[in-house]
PDB file of C-alpha atoms in Angstrom:
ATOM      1  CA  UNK A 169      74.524  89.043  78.659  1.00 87.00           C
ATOM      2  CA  UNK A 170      72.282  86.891  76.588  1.00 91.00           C
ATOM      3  CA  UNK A 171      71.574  83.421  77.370  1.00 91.00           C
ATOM      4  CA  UNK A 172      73.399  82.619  74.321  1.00 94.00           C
ATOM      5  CA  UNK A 173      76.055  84.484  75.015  1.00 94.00           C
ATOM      6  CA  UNK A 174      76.475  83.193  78.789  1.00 95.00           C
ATOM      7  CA  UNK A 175      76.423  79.671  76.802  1.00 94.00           C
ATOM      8  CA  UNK A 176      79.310  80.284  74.866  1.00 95.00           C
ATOM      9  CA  UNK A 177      81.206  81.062  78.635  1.00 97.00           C
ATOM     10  CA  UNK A 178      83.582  77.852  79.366  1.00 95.00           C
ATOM     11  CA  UNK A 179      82.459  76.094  82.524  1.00 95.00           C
ATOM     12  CA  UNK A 180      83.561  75.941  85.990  1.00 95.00           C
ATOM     13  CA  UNK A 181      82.697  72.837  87.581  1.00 91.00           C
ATOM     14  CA  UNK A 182      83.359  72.658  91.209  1.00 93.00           C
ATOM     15  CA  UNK A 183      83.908  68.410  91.453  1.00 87.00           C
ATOM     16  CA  UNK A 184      80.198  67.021  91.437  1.00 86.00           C
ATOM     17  CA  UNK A 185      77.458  65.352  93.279  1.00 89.00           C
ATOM     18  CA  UNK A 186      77.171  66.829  97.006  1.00 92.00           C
ATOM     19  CA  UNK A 187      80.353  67.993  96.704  1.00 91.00           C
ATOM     20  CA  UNK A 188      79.582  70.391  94.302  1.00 94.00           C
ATOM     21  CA  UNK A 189      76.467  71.545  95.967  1.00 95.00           C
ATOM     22  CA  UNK A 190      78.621  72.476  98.832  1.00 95.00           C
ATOM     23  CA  UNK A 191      81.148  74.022  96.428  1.00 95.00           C
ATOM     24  CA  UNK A 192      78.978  75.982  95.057  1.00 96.00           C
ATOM     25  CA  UNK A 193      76.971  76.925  97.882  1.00 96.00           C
ATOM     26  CA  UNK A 194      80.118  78.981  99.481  1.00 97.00           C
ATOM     27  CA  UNK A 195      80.828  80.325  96.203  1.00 97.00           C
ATOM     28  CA  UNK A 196      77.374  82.296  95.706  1.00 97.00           C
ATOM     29  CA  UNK A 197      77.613  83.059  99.835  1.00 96.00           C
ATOM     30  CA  UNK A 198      80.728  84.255  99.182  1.00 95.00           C
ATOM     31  CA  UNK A 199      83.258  82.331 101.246  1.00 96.00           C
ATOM     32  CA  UNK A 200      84.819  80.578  98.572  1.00 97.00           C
ATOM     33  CA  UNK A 201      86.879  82.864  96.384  1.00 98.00           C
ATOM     34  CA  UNK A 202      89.594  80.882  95.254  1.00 98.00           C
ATOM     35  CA  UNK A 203      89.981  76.939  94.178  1.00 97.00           C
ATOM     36  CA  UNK A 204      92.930  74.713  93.685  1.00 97.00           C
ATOM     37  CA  UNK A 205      93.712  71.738  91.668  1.00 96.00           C
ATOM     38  CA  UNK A 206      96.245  69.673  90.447  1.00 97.00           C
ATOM     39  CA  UNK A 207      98.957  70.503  87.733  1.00 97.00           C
ATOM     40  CA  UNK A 208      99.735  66.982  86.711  1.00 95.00           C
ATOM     41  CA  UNK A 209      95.456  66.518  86.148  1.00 94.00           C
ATOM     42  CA  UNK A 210      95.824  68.971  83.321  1.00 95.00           C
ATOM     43  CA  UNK A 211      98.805  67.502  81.847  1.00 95.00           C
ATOM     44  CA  UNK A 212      97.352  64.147  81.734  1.00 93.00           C
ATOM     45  CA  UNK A 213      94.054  65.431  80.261  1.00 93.00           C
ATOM     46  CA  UNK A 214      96.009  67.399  77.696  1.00 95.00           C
ATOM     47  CA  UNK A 215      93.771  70.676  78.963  1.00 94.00           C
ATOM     48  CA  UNK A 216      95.262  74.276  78.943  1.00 95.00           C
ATOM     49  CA  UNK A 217      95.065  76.247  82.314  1.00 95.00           C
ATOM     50  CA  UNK A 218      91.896  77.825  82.781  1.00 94.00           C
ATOM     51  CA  UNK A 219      92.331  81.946  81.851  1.00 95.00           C
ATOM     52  CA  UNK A 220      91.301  84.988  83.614  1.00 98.00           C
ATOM     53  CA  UNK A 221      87.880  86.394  82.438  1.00 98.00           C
ATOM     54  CA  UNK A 222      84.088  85.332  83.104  1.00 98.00           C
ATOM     55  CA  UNK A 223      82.991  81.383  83.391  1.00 97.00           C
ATOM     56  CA  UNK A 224      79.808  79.862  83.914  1.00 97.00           C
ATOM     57  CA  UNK A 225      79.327  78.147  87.870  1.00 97.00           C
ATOM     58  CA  UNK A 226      77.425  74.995  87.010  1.00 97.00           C
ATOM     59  CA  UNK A 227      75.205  73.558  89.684  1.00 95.00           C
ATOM     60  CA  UNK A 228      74.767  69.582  90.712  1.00 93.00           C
ATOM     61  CA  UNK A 229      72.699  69.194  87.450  1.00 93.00           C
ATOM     62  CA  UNK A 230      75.296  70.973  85.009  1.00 93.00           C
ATOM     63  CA  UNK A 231      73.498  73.981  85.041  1.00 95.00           C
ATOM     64  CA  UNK A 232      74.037  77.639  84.823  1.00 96.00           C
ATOM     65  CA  UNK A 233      73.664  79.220  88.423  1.00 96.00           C
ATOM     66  CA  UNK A 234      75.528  82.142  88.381  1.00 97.00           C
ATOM     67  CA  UNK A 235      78.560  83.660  86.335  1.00 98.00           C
ATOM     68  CA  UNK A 236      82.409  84.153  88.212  1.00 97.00           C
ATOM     69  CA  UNK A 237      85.204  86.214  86.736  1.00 98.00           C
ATOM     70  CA  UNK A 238      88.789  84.416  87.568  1.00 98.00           C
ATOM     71  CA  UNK A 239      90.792  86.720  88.445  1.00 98.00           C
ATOM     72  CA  UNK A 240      93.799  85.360  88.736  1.00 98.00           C
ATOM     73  CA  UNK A 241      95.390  81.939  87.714  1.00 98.00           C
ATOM     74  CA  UNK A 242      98.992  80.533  89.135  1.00 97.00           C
ATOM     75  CA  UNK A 243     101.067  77.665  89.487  1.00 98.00           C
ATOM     76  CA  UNK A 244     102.326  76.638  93.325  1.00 97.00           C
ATOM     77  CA  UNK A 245     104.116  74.080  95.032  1.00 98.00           C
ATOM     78  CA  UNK A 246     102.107  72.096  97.349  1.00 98.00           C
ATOM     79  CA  UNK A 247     104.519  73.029  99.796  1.00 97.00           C
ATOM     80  CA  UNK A 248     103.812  77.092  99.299  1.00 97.00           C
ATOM     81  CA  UNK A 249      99.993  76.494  99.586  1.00 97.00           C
ATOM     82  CA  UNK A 250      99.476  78.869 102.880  1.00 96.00           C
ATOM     83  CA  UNK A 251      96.421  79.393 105.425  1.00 95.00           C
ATOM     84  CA  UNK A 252      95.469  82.648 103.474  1.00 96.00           C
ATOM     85  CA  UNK A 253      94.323  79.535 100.307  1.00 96.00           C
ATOM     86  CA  UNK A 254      93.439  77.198 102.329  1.00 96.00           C
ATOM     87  CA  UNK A 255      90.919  80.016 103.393  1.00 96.00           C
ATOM     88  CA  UNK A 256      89.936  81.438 100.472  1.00 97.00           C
ATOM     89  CA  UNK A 257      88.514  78.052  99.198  1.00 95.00           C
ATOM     90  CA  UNK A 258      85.994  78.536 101.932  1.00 94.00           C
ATOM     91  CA  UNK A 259      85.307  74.708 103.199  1.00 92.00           C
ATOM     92  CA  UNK A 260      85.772  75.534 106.683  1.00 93.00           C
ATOM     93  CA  UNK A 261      89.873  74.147 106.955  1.00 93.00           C
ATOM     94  CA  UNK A 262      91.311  75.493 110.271  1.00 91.00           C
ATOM     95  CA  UNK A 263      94.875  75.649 108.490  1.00 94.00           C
ATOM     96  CA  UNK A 264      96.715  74.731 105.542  1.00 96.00           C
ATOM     97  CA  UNK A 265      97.607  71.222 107.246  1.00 96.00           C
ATOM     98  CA  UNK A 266      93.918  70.824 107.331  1.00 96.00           C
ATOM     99  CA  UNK A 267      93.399  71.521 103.667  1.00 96.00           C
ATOM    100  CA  UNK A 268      96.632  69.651 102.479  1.00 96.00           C
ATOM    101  CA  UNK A 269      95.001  66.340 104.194  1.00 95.00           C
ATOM    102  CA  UNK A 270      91.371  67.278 103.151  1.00 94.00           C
ATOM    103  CA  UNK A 271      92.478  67.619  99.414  1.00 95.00           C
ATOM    104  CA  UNK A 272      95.292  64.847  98.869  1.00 95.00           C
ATOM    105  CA  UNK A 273      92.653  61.945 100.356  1.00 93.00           C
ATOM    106  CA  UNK A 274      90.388  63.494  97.220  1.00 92.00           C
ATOM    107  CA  UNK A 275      92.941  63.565  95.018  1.00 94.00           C
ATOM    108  CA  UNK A 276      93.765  60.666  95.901  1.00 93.00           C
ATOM    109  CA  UNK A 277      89.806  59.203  95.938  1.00 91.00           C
ATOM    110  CA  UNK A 278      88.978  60.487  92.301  1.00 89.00           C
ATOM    111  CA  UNK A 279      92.278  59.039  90.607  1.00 90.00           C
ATOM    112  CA  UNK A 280      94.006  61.909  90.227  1.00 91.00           C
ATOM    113  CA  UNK A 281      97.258  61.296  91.788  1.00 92.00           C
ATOM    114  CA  UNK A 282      98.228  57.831  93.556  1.00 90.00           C
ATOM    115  CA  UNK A 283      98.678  57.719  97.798  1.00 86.00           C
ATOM    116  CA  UNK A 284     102.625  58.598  98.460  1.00 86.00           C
ATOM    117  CA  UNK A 285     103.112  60.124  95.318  1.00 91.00           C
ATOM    118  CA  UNK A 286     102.393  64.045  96.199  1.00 95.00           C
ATOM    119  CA  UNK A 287     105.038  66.189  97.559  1.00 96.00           C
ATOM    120  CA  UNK A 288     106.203  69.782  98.783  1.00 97.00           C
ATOM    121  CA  UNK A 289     107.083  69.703  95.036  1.00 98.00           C
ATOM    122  CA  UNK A 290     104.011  68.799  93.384  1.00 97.00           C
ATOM    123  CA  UNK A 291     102.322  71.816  90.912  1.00 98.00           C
ATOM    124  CA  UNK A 292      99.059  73.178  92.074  1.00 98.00           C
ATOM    125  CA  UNK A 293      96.617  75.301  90.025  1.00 98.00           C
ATOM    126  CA  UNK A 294      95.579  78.181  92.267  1.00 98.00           C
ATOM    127  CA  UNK A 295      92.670  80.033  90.800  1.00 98.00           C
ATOM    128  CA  UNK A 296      91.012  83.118  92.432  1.00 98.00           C
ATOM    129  CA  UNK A 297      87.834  84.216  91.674  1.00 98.00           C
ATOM    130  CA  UNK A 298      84.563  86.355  92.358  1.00 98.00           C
ATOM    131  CA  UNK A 299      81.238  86.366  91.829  1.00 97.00           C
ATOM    132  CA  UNK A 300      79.790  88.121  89.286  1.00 97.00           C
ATOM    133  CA  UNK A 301      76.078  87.538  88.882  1.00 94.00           C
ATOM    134  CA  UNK A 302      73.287  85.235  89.931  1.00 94.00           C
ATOM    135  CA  UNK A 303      70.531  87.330  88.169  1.00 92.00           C
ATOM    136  CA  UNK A 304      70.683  85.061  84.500  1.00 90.00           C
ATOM    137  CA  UNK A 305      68.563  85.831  82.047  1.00 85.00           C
TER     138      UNK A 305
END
C-alpha cells in the first residue's frame, strides 16, 4: 500500500499517553489480539461500530506504526466477557475478574461510565484483531 493509501485507513487508537505505548507494544509483540470497549461510549459519541477490514495502529504521537486487520467485531454483556478475552487483550490479567476490575476503574477514570453504574448487563464492544504489517512505506 501507498502511504496515501494507508492514510485513507481509519485509525485505531489504543487509549493514549503510556497507556497506549503499552497497548501498542503487545499488539506488534503479538500478545494483544483482541480489545474491548464500551457500547454506551459509542452511543454517546454518535460513532458507528468499528468494521472488519485493515486500520491504521497509531503510536503515542498519533502516528502510523503498523497496519491491523479486525477480524471480527461483536457486542457482549459484561457479564459474558470470559478468561479466553480477558487474554487476548494481552495486559497480563490472570482472569476475567482481573480484567473486569482493571477496565471498569478506567472506564470509570476517563468518564466513560460513572462508579456503580456498570453491570452483568452492560454492552461491550469486543474487537479481534491481527497484525498485518510493520514494514510502512
Amino acid at each position: 500500500m501507498s502511504p496515501e493509501e494507508i492514510a485513507t485507513l481509519p485509525p485505531m487508537d489504543l487509549a493514549f499517553g503510556e497507556l497506549r505505548e503499552k497497548l501498542v507494544a503487545a499488539v506488534l509483540s503479538g500478545e494483544k489480539t483482541a480489545t474491548t470497549s464500551l457500547h454506551q461510549s459509542y452511543l454517546a459519541e454518535d460513532q458507528p461500530l468499528p468494521q472488519p477490514g485493515l486500520q491504521r495502529l497509531l503510536g503515542r504521537e498519533d502516528e502510523t506504526v503498523g497496519l491491523i486487520e479486525i477480524t471480527d467485531v461483536s457486542l457482549r454483556r459484561l457479564g459474558e466477557i470470559d478468561d479466553e478475552i480477558a487474554f487476548a487483550e494481552g495486559e497480563g490479567y490472570a482472569s476475567v475478574a482481573q480484567w473486569r476490575d482493571s477496565h471498569e476503574d478506567f472506564w470509570h477514570s476517563v468518564g466513560e461510565a460513572e462508579p456503580g453504574t456498570l453491570t452483568d448487563d452492560s454492552l461491550i464492544v469486543v474487537e479481534r484483531f491481527r497484525l498485518v504489517s510493520t514494514d510502512l512505506p
